[in-house]
Tab-separated table of C-alpha atoms in Angstrom:
chain	number	residue	atom	x	y	z
R	16	HIS	CA	128.196	86.358	83.776
R	17	ALA	CA	128.658	89.681	85.565
R	18	VAL	CA	128.985	87.949	88.944
R	19	CYS	CA	131.426	85.371	87.562
R	20	SER	CA	133.512	88.136	86.012
R	21	VAL	CA	134.150	89.307	89.561
R	22	PHE	CA	134.142	85.918	91.316
R	23	PRO	CA	134.914	83.120	88.805
R	24	CYS	CA	134.225	80.483	91.454
R	25	ALA	CA	130.749	81.815	92.279
R	26	LYS	CA	127.500	80.104	91.387
R	27	VAL	CA	124.225	82.043	91.122
R	28	HIS	CA	120.950	80.491	92.278
R	29	LEU	CA	117.300	81.457	91.905
R	30	PHE	CA	115.131	81.567	95.019
R	31	GLY	CA	112.056	83.364	96.297
R	32	SER	CA	108.694	83.621	94.523
R	33	HIS	CA	110.027	82.735	91.061
R	34	ALA	CA	111.515	79.523	92.458
R	35	THR	CA	108.337	78.510	94.303
R	36	GLY	CA	105.851	79.416	91.560
R	37	PHE	CA	104.317	82.251	93.598
R	38	ALA	CA	105.563	85.050	91.343
R	39	LEU	CA	103.260	87.712	89.929
R	40	PRO	CA	104.126	89.584	86.714
R	41	SER	CA	105.229	92.466	88.929
R	42	SER	CA	107.367	90.330	91.257
R	43	ASP	CA	111.077	91.010	91.638
R	44	LEU	CA	113.590	88.342	90.653
R	45	ASP	CA	115.525	87.091	93.690
R	46	LEU	CA	119.021	85.688	93.161
R	47	TYR	CA	121.891	84.804	95.452
R	48	TYR	CA	125.450	83.714	94.835
R	49	ILE	CA	127.788	81.468	96.783
R	50	HIS	CA	131.541	80.974	96.587
R	51	GLN	CA	132.665	77.467	95.671
R	52	GLU	CA	135.871	75.498	95.415
R	53	GLY	CA	137.857	76.112	92.269
R	54	THR	CA	139.701	78.822	90.433
R	55	CYS	CA	139.209	82.396	91.543
R	56	PHE	CA	141.319	85.514	91.821
R	57	ASP	CA	142.195	87.873	94.602
R	58	LEU	CA	140.851	91.365	93.862
R	59	HIS	CA	143.104	92.780	96.563
R	60	THR	CA	146.262	92.078	94.540
R	61	LEU	CA	147.536	94.549	91.964
R	62	HIS	CA	146.975	92.293	88.951
R	63	HIS	CA	144.027	90.252	90.316
R	64	GLU	CA	146.123	87.094	90.590
R	65	TYR	CA	144.380	83.774	89.889
R	66	TYR	CA	144.684	80.896	92.298
R	67	THR	CA	143.120	77.484	92.895
R	68	SER	CA	142.032	76.635	96.393
R	69	SER	CA	139.565	74.552	98.357
R	70	GLU	CA	138.124	77.815	99.675
R	71	CYS	CA	137.660	81.105	97.857
R	72	LYS	CA	139.672	83.871	99.517
R	73	MET	CA	137.090	86.426	98.427
R	74	SER	CA	134.453	84.759	100.625
R	75	LYS	CA	136.291	86.377	103.559
R	76	THR	CA	135.933	89.830	102.001
R	77	PRO	CA	133.425	92.069	103.834
R	78	MET	CA	129.940	91.608	102.427
R	79	MET	CA	129.434	95.229	101.406
R	80	GLU	CA	132.731	95.226	99.564
R	81	GLN	CA	131.705	92.136	97.601
R	82	LEU	CA	128.393	93.728	96.616
R	83	GLU	CA	130.146	96.904	95.519
R	84	TYR	CA	132.467	94.882	93.270
R	85	ILE	CA	129.403	93.327	91.632
R	86	GLN	CA	127.706	96.723	91.358
R	87	ASN	CA	130.710	98.089	89.464
R	88	ALA	CA	130.671	95.073	87.128
R	89	LEU	CA	126.958	95.496	86.370
R	90	ARG	CA	126.897	99.254	85.863
R	91	PRO	CA	128.396	99.275	82.293
R	92	GLN	CA	125.987	96.607	80.984
R	93	SER	CA	123.576	97.914	78.326
R	94	TRP	CA	120.604	96.045	79.815
R	95	VAL	CA	121.112	97.611	83.256
R	96	LYS	CA	119.106	100.783	83.797
R	97	ARG	CA	120.110	101.397	87.405
R	98	VAL	CA	122.111	99.458	89.967
R	99	THR	CA	122.509	100.265	93.646
R	100	VAL	CA	123.661	98.493	96.786
R	101	VAL	CA	120.897	98.575	99.408
R	102	LYS	CA	122.874	98.670	102.630
R	103	THR	CA	120.012	99.471	104.995
R	104	ALA	CA	118.004	96.312	104.275
R	105	ALA	CA	117.983	93.447	106.767
R	106	MET	CA	119.708	91.439	104.028
R	107	PRO	CA	121.983	93.728	101.948
R	108	VAL	CA	121.386	93.309	98.217
R	109	VAL	CA	122.468	94.636	94.874
R	110	ARG	CA	119.234	96.001	93.381
R	111	VAL	CA	119.248	96.061	89.598
R	112	SER	CA	116.657	97.644	87.322
R	113	THR	CA	116.832	95.837	83.990
R	114	CYS	CA	115.248	95.672	80.554
R	115	LEU	CA	115.193	92.263	78.872
R	116	LEU	CA	114.634	93.810	75.452
R	117	ALA	CA	118.037	95.440	75.743
R	118	LEU	CA	119.496	92.130	76.930
R	119	ASN	CA	118.224	90.458	73.744
R	120	GLY	CA	119.465	93.312	71.577
R	121	GLU	CA	115.923	94.381	70.672
R	122	ALA	CA	116.030	97.827	72.252
R	123	GLU	CA	118.339	100.785	72.352
R	124	ASP	CA	120.873	101.242	75.100
R	125	THR	CA	118.736	101.740	78.221
R	126	HIS	CA	121.275	104.190	79.634
R	127	LEU	CA	120.042	106.714	77.057
R	128	ARG	CA	116.590	106.686	78.620
R	129	SER	CA	117.464	105.598	82.145
R	130	SER	CA	114.490	105.929	84.493
R	131	GLU	CA	112.235	107.225	81.704
R	132	HIS	CA	112.464	103.889	79.923
R	133	LEU	CA	109.623	101.621	81.018
R	134	CYS	CA	108.177	98.663	79.126
R	135	PRO	CA	106.582	95.271	79.971
R	136	MET	CA	110.032	93.684	79.759
R	137	CYS	CA	111.491	95.894	82.494
R	138	SER	CA	111.997	94.191	85.839
R	139	MET	CA	113.810	94.437	89.163
R	140	VAL	CA	116.470	91.963	90.304
R	141	ASP	CA	117.734	91.604	93.878
R	142	LEU	CA	121.100	89.859	94.203
R	143	SER	CA	122.371	88.847	97.635
R	144	CYS	CA	125.260	86.816	98.982
R	145	GLY	CA	124.378	83.351	100.214
R	146	HIS	CA	127.096	83.585	102.869
R	147	SER	CA	125.336	86.482	104.613
R	148	PRO	CA	124.352	85.690	108.226
R	149	GLY	CA	120.748	84.516	108.324
R	150	HIS	CA	120.426	83.994	104.563
R	151	SER	CA	117.861	81.273	103.889
R	152	ASN	CA	119.368	80.265	100.526
R	153	MET	CA	116.984	77.634	99.105
R	154	VAL	CA	115.706	76.320	102.468
R	155	LEU	CA	112.435	78.290	102.505
R	156	SER	CA	111.849	77.857	98.759
R	157	ASN	CA	112.281	74.096	99.027
R	158	LEU	CA	109.947	74.034	102.036
R	159	LEU	CA	107.171	75.751	100.092
R	160	LYS	CA	107.726	73.498	97.084
R	161	ARG	CA	107.200	70.432	99.281
R	162	GLU	CA	104.072	71.935	100.803
R	163	CYS	CA	102.697	72.764	97.335
R	164	ALA	CA	103.017	69.083	96.450
R	165	GLN	CA	100.899	68.196	99.502
R	166	PHE	CA	98.462	71.097	99.164
R	167	PRO	CA	97.763	71.874	95.461
R	168	GLU	CA	95.410	74.675	96.546
R	169	LEU	CA	98.320	76.623	98.040
R	170	GLN	CA	99.633	78.079	94.786
R	171	PRO	CA	96.357	79.459	93.326
R	172	LEU	CA	95.285	80.845	96.721
R	173	MET	CA	98.677	82.443	97.143
R	174	LEU	CA	98.589	84.107	93.718
R	175	VAL	CA	95.070	85.503	94.192
R	176	LEU	CA	95.674	86.843	97.710
R	177	LYS	CA	99.100	88.157	96.785
R	178	GLN	CA	97.612	90.176	93.915
R	179	LEU	CA	94.912	91.432	96.275
R	180	LEU	CA	97.555	92.684	98.696
R	181	VAL	CA	99.565	94.285	95.885
R	182	GLU	CA	96.508	96.232	94.720
R	183	ARG	CA	95.981	97.461	98.287
R	184	ARG	CA	99.678	98.239	98.801
R	185	GLN	CA	99.891	95.787	101.681
R	186	LEU	CA	102.494	93.343	100.348
R	187	ASN	CA	105.330	95.307	101.898
R	188	VAL	CA	106.596	94.873	105.443
R	189	TYR	CA	108.057	98.386	105.419
R	190	ASN	CA	104.526	99.806	105.096
R	191	GLY	CA	103.122	97.627	107.851
R	192	GLY	CA	101.921	94.906	105.469
R	193	LEU	CA	102.805	91.242	105.036
R	194	SER	CA	105.761	89.616	103.358
R	195	SER	CA	105.120	86.975	100.715
R	196	PHE	CA	106.530	84.285	102.990
R	197	SER	CA	104.273	85.322	105.887
R	198	LEU	CA	101.259	85.187	103.586
R	199	SER	CA	102.215	81.720	102.365
R	200	LEU	CA	102.484	80.475	105.968
R	201	LEU	CA	99.037	81.864	106.828
R	202	ILE	CA	97.461	80.120	103.838
R	203	LEU	CA	99.363	76.912	104.529
R	204	ARG	CA	98.208	76.800	108.144
R	205	TYR	CA	94.617	77.338	107.046
R	206	LEU	CA	94.852	74.451	104.558
R	207	GLN	CA	96.440	72.214	107.180
R	208	HIS	CA	93.601	73.013	109.568
R	209	LEU	CA	90.965	72.182	106.952
R	210	ARG	CA	92.611	68.844	106.255
R	211	GLN	CA	92.990	68.065	109.944
R	212	PHE	CA	89.274	68.644	110.652
R	213	PRO	CA	87.480	67.999	107.348
R	214	ASP	CA	84.016	67.346	108.806
R	215	LYS	CA	83.608	70.398	111.015
R	216	PRO	CA	81.678	73.453	109.765
R	217	ARG	CA	83.895	76.344	108.679
R	218	SER	CA	82.459	78.669	111.371
R	219	VAL	CA	83.390	76.204	114.114
R	220	LYS	CA	86.908	75.848	112.696
R	221	LEU	CA	87.376	79.625	112.736
R	222	ALA	CA	86.149	79.880	116.326
R	223	GLU	CA	88.479	77.070	117.405
R	224	SER	CA	91.406	78.718	115.626
R	225	ARG	CA	90.724	81.979	117.415
R	226	GLN	CA	90.506	80.161	120.742
R	227	ARG	CA	93.945	78.581	120.211
R	228	VAL	CA	95.590	81.805	119.024
R	229	THR	CA	94.091	84.272	121.514
R	230	GLY	CA	93.398	81.987	124.463
R	231	ASP	CA	89.767	83.154	124.456
R	232	SER	CA	87.941	80.227	126.042
R	233	GLU	CA	84.521	81.715	125.161
R	234	ALA	CA	85.215	82.044	121.405
R	235	LEU	CA	83.769	78.621	120.610
R	236	ALA	CA	80.673	79.233	122.726
R	237	ARG	CA	79.962	82.544	120.980
R	238	GLY	CA	80.093	80.731	117.667
R	239	PRO	CA	80.272	81.970	114.088
R	240	ALA	CA	78.808	85.411	114.780
R	241	ASP	CA	82.013	86.318	116.583
R	242	ALA	CA	84.430	84.527	114.271
R	243	GLN	CA	86.917	86.997	112.855
R	244	GLY	CA	89.267	87.052	109.884
R	245	ILE	CA	91.724	89.518	108.381
R	246	SER	CA	90.493	92.765	106.863
R	247	LEU	CA	92.724	94.782	104.552
R	248	ALA	CA	92.022	98.283	103.307
R	249	TYR	CA	93.835	101.429	102.338
R	250	ARG	CA	92.813	105.022	101.977
R	251	ARG	CA	93.491	106.942	98.778
R	252	ASN	CA	95.158	110.299	99.288
């Protein structure tokens, strides 16, 4: 509703881990909006004049300006604790800290407690524009959904390993860790390899995988004793 109050023609879509079924309780909610044909209004006019067109004029507005309009529309909402435009990210987003209890009218105005308010119903929402250069929209989510249908093991393996990385603070590319999508591709490739060579011992499969990735022609000869995987650890300060 907040997005449509700014861009009446816009449609908001869910993507990311919540769309693919890979979401943990701590996962952010990823949304994006796109401009469509229909009735919209030009925010650059004095009275925000409405118009009907085959193309929304506001889609030509600079991306940061669009996100700032949405930020201003979200800020007064009682269920919004904090809202900022993250301009330094590879994909600029409006990052919203929310409380669903306030959304349902079951909690006091979260502005009164701001960052001190924290409950199981608090969550983070990232809203991006689907017209941003390089935005995947639903392409990657649909890809993983199709692969989950072919490999039922993908979802449970993804959830377990994702939680493992979260506990070790390694599910963050900014800290030198992995992104959720990268992790899903690693698991998917492993499952594809198992299905491609179902009769070979696991140690031989690992050695062959290493030989293909590293070009080490002696990996297979050295056998399972030299087969390597991924080790993740972190040091407590």
